[in-house]
One Martini backbone bead per residue (centre of mass of N, CA, C, O) as a GRO file, in nm:
protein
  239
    1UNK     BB    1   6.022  -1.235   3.710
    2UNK     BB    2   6.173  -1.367   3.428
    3UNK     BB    3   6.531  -1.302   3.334
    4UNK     BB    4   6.694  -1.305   3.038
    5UNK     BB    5   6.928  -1.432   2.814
    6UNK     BB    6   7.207  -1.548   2.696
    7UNK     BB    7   7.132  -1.889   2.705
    8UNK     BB    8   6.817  -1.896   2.818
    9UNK     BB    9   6.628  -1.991   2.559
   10UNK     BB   10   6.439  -2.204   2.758
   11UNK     BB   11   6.312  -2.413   2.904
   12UNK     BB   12   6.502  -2.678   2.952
   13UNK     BB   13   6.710  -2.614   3.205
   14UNK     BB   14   6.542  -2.356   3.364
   15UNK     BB   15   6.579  -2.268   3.675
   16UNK     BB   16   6.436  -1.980   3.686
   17UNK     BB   17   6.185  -2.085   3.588
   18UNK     BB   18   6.126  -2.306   3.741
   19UNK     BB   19   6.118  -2.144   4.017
   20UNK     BB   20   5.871  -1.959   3.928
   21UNK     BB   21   5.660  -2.151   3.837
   22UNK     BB   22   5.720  -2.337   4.140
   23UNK     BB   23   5.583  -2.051   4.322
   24UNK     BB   24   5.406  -1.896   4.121
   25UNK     BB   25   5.151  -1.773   4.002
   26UNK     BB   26   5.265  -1.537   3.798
   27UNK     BB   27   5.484  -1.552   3.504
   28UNK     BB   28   5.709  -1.319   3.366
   29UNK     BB   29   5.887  -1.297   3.084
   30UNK     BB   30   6.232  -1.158   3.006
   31UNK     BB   31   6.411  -0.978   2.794
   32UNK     BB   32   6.724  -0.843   2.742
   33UNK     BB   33   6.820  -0.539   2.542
   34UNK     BB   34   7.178  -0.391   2.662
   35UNK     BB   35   7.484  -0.376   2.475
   36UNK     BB   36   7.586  -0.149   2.678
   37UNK     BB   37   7.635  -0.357   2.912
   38UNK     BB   38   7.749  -0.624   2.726
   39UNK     BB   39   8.078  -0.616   2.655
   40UNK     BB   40   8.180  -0.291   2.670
   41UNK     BB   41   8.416  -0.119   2.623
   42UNK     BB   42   8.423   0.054   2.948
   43UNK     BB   43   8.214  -0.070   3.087
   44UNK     BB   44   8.055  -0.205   3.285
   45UNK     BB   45   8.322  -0.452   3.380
   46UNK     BB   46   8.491  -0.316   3.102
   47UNK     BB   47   8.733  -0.148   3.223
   48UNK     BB   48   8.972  -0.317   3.009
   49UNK     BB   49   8.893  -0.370   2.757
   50UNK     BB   50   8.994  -0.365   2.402
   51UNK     BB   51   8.728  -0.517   2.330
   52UNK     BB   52   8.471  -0.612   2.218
   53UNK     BB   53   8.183  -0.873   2.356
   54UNK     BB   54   7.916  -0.814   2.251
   55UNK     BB   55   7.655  -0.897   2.004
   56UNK     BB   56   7.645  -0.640   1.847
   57UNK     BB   57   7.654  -0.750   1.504
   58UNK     BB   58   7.631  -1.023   1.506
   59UNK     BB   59   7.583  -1.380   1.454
   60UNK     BB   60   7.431  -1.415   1.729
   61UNK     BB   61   7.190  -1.182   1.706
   62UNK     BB   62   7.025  -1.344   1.499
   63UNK     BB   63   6.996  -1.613   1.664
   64UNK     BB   64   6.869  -1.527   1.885
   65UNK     BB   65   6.613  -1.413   1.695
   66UNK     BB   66   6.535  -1.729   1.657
   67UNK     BB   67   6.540  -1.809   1.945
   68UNK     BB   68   6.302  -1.601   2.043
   69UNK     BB   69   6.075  -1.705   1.849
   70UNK     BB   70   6.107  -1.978   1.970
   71UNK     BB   71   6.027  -1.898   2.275
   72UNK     BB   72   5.750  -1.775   2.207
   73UNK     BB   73   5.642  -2.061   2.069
   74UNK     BB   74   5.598  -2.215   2.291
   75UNK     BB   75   5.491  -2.042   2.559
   76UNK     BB   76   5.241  -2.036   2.407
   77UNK     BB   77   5.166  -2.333   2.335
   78UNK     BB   78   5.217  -2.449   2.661
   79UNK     BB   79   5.105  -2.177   2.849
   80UNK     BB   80   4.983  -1.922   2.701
   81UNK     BB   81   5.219  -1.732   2.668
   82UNK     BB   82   5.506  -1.475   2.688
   83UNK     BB   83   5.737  -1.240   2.534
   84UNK     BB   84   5.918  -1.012   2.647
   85UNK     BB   85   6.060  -0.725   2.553
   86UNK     BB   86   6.379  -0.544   2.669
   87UNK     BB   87   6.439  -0.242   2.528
   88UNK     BB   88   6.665  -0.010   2.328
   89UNK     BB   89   6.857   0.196   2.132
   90UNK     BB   90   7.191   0.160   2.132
   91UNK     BB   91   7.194   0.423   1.889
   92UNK     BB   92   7.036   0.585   2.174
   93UNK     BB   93   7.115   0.781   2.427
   94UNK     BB   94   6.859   0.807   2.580
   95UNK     BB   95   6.853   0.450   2.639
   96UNK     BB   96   7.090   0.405   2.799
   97UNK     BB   97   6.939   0.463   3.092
   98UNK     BB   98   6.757   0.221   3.010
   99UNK     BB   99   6.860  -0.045   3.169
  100UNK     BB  100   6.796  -0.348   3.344
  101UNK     BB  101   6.709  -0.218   3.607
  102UNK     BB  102   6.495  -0.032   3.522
  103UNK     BB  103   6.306  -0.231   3.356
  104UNK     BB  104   6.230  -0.429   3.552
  105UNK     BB  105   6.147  -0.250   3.777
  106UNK     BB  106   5.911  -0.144   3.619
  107UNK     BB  107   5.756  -0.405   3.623
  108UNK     BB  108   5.733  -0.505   3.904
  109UNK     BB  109   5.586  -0.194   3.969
  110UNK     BB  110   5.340  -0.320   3.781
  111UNK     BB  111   5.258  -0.572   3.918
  112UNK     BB  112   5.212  -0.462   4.198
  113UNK     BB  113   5.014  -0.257   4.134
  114UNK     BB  114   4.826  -0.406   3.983
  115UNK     BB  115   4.736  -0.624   4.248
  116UNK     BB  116   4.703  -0.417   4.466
  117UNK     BB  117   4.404  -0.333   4.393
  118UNK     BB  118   4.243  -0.625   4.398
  119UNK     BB  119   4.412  -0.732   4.625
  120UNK     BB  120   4.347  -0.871   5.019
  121UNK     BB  121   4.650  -0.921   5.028
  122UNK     BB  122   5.000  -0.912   4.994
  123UNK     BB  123   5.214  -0.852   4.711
  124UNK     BB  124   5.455  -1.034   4.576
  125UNK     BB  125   5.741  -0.987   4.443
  126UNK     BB  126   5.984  -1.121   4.185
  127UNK     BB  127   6.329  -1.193   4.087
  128UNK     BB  128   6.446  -1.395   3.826
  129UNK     BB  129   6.784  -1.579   3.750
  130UNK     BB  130   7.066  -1.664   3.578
  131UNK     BB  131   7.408  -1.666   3.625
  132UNK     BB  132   7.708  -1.539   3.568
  133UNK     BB  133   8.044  -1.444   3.477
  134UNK     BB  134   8.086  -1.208   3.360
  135UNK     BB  135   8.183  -0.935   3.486
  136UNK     BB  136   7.920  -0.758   3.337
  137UNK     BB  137   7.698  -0.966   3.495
  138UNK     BB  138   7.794  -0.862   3.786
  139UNK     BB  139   7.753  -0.623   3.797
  140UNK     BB  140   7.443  -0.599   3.682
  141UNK     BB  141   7.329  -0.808   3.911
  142UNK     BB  142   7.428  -0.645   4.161
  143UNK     BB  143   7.229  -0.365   4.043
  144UNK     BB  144   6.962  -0.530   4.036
  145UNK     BB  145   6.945  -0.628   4.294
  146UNK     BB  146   6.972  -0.421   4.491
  147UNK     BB  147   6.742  -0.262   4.401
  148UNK     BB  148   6.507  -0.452   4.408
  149UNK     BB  149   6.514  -0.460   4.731
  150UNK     BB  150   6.497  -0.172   4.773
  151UNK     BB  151   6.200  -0.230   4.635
  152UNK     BB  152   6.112  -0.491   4.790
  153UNK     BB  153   6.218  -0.733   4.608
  154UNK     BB  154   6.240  -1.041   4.532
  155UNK     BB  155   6.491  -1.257   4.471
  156UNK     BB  156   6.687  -1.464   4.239
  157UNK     BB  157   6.970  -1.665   4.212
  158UNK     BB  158   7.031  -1.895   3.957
  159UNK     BB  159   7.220  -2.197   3.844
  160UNK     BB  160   7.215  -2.235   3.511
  161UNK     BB  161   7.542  -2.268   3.354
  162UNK     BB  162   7.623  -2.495   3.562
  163UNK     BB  163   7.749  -2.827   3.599
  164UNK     BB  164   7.814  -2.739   3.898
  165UNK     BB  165   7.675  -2.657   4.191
  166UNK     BB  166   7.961  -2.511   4.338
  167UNK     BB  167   8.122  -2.313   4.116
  168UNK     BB  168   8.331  -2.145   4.324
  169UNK     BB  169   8.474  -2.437   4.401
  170UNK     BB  170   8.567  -2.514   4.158
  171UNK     BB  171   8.898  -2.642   4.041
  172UNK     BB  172   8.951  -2.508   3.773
  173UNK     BB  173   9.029  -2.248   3.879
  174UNK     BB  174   9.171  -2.302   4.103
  175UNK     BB  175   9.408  -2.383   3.873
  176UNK     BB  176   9.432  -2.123   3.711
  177UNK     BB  177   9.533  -1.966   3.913
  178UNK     BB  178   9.799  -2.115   3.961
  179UNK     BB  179   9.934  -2.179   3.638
  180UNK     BB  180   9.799  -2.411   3.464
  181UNK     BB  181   9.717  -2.526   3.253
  182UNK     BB  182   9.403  -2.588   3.087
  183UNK     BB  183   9.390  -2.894   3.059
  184UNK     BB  184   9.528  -2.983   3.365
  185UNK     BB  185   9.290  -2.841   3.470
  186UNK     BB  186   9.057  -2.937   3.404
  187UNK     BB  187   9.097  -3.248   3.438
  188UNK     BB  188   9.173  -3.204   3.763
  189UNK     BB  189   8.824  -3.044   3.794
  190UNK     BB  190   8.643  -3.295   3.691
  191UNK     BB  191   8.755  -3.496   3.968
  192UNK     BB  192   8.678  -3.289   4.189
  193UNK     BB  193   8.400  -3.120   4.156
  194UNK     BB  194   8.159  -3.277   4.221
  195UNK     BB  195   7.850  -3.254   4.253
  196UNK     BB  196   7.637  -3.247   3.975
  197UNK     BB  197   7.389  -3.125   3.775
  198UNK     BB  198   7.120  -3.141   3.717
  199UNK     BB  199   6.819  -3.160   3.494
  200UNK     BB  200   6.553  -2.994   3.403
  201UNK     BB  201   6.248  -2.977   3.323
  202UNK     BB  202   6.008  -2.861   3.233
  203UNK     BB  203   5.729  -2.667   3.295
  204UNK     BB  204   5.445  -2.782   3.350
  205UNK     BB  205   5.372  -2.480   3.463
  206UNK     BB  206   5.294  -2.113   3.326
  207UNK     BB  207   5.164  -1.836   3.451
  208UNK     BB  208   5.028  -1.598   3.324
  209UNK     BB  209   4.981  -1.276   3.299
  210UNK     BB  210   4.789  -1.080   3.288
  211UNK     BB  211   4.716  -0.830   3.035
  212UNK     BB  212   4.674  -0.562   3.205
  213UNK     BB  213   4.972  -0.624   3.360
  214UNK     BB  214   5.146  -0.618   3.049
  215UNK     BB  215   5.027  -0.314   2.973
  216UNK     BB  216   5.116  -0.168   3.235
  217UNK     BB  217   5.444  -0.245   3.191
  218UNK     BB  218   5.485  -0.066   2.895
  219UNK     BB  219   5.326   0.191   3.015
  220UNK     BB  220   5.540   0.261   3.234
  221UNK     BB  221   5.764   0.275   3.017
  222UNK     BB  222   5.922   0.371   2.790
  223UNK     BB  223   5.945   0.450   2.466
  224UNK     BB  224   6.021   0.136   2.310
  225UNK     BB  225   6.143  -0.027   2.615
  226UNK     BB  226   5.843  -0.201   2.522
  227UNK     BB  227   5.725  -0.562   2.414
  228UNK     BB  228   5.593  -0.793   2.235
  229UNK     BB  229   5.763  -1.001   2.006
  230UNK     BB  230   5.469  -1.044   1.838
  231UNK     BB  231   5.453  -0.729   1.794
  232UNK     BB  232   5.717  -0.678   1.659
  233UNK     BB  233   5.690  -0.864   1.437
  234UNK     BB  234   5.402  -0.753   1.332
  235UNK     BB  235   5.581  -0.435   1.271
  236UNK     BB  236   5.871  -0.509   1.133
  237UNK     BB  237   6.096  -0.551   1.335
  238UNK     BB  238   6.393  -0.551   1.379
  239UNK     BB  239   6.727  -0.751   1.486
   0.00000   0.00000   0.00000
């Protein structure tokens, strides 16, 4: 399973989802939207924020569903797959029990029982996703981590949003840290900053998971809160 947030959009240089393309026999692609989780004033690594970082109900959240469309018809297009969509209605407090750690092992625990039940040696589940840096995305991260190997599934958090390789060690951080200017910070951590990470390009294949898989992870979840992006959109769901 590759988790895809905001950013991840993407076939090309993408690097969670070539990592599971060029490892896995199959694999299911899923958007995760559960701005209550993603930095909303007060919540999960956001209880100091005086104004919401949300994305929900801007200009961004439209790009999104546009984004949303265009890279379900690319999957589709080049590799015969499909996007999950997971996630429930924001304004509805029942839904917000189920936020991406829930929906993730979800899939995760249905894609296994899902295979389990056919083959006839022991079946890997994993979840791969790209790294963000925002407080409420390492907490968010972290949560479904800890959960995801807690209930036996292989990890992977793979760095995809940043320019050097080991992000953590980059000097404009640590210049910043310092209380340099933000320019003279810059400035001096891009060229210390090492190795540049390459650009991958899109995975040559991505092979789908059969249906019978795909349809048994949204009768796993709660009613609403898992379908096909494509039927989404041809039951007239509004984004």
């Amino acid at each position: 399973v590759v988790w895809l947030r905001c950013g991840d959009l993407r076939l090309r240089d993408n690097p969670a989802l070539h990592e599971a393309a060029s490892t896995c026999d199959e694999v299911s692609v899923c958007f995760c939207w559960c701005p209550w989780e993603e930095g909303t004033a007060g919540g999960p690594g956001a209880e100091r924020l005086q104004q919401d970082w949300s994305l929900q109900g801007t200009a961004l959240q439209l790009l999104i569903g546009e984004a949303l469309r265009g890279l379900d018809g690319r999957l589709r297009e080049d590799y015969g797959s499909h996007l999950l969509l997971l996630g429930g209605d924001a304004d509805d407090p029942a839904a917000r029990r189920h936020g991406a750690r829930e929906l993730l092992l979800g899939v995760l625990d249905a894609a296994r029982a899902n295979h389990s039940r056919s083959a006839t040696q022991a079946v890997e589940s994993a979840l791969y996703w790209n790294r963000r840096v925002e407080p409420w995305e390492r907490v968010r991260e972290a949560s479904v981590g800890t959960a995801a190997r807690a209930a036996g599934h292989v990890v992977h958090a793979c760095d995809g949003g940043f320019l050097f390789r080991e992000p953590e060690a980059c000097p404009i951080f640590e210049a910043v840290g310092r209380g340099q200017h933000i320019f003279k910070a810059f400035w001096e951590g891009w060229h210390r900053g090492g190795q540049i990470r390459k650009a991958l390009d899109a995975p040559r294949k991505c092979t789908p998971p059969e249906a019978a898989m795909v349809q048994a992870a949204i009768d796993a979840l709660p009613k609403g809160c898992a379908c096909l992006l494509a039927e989404a959109l041809r039951r007239g769901g509004g984004w």
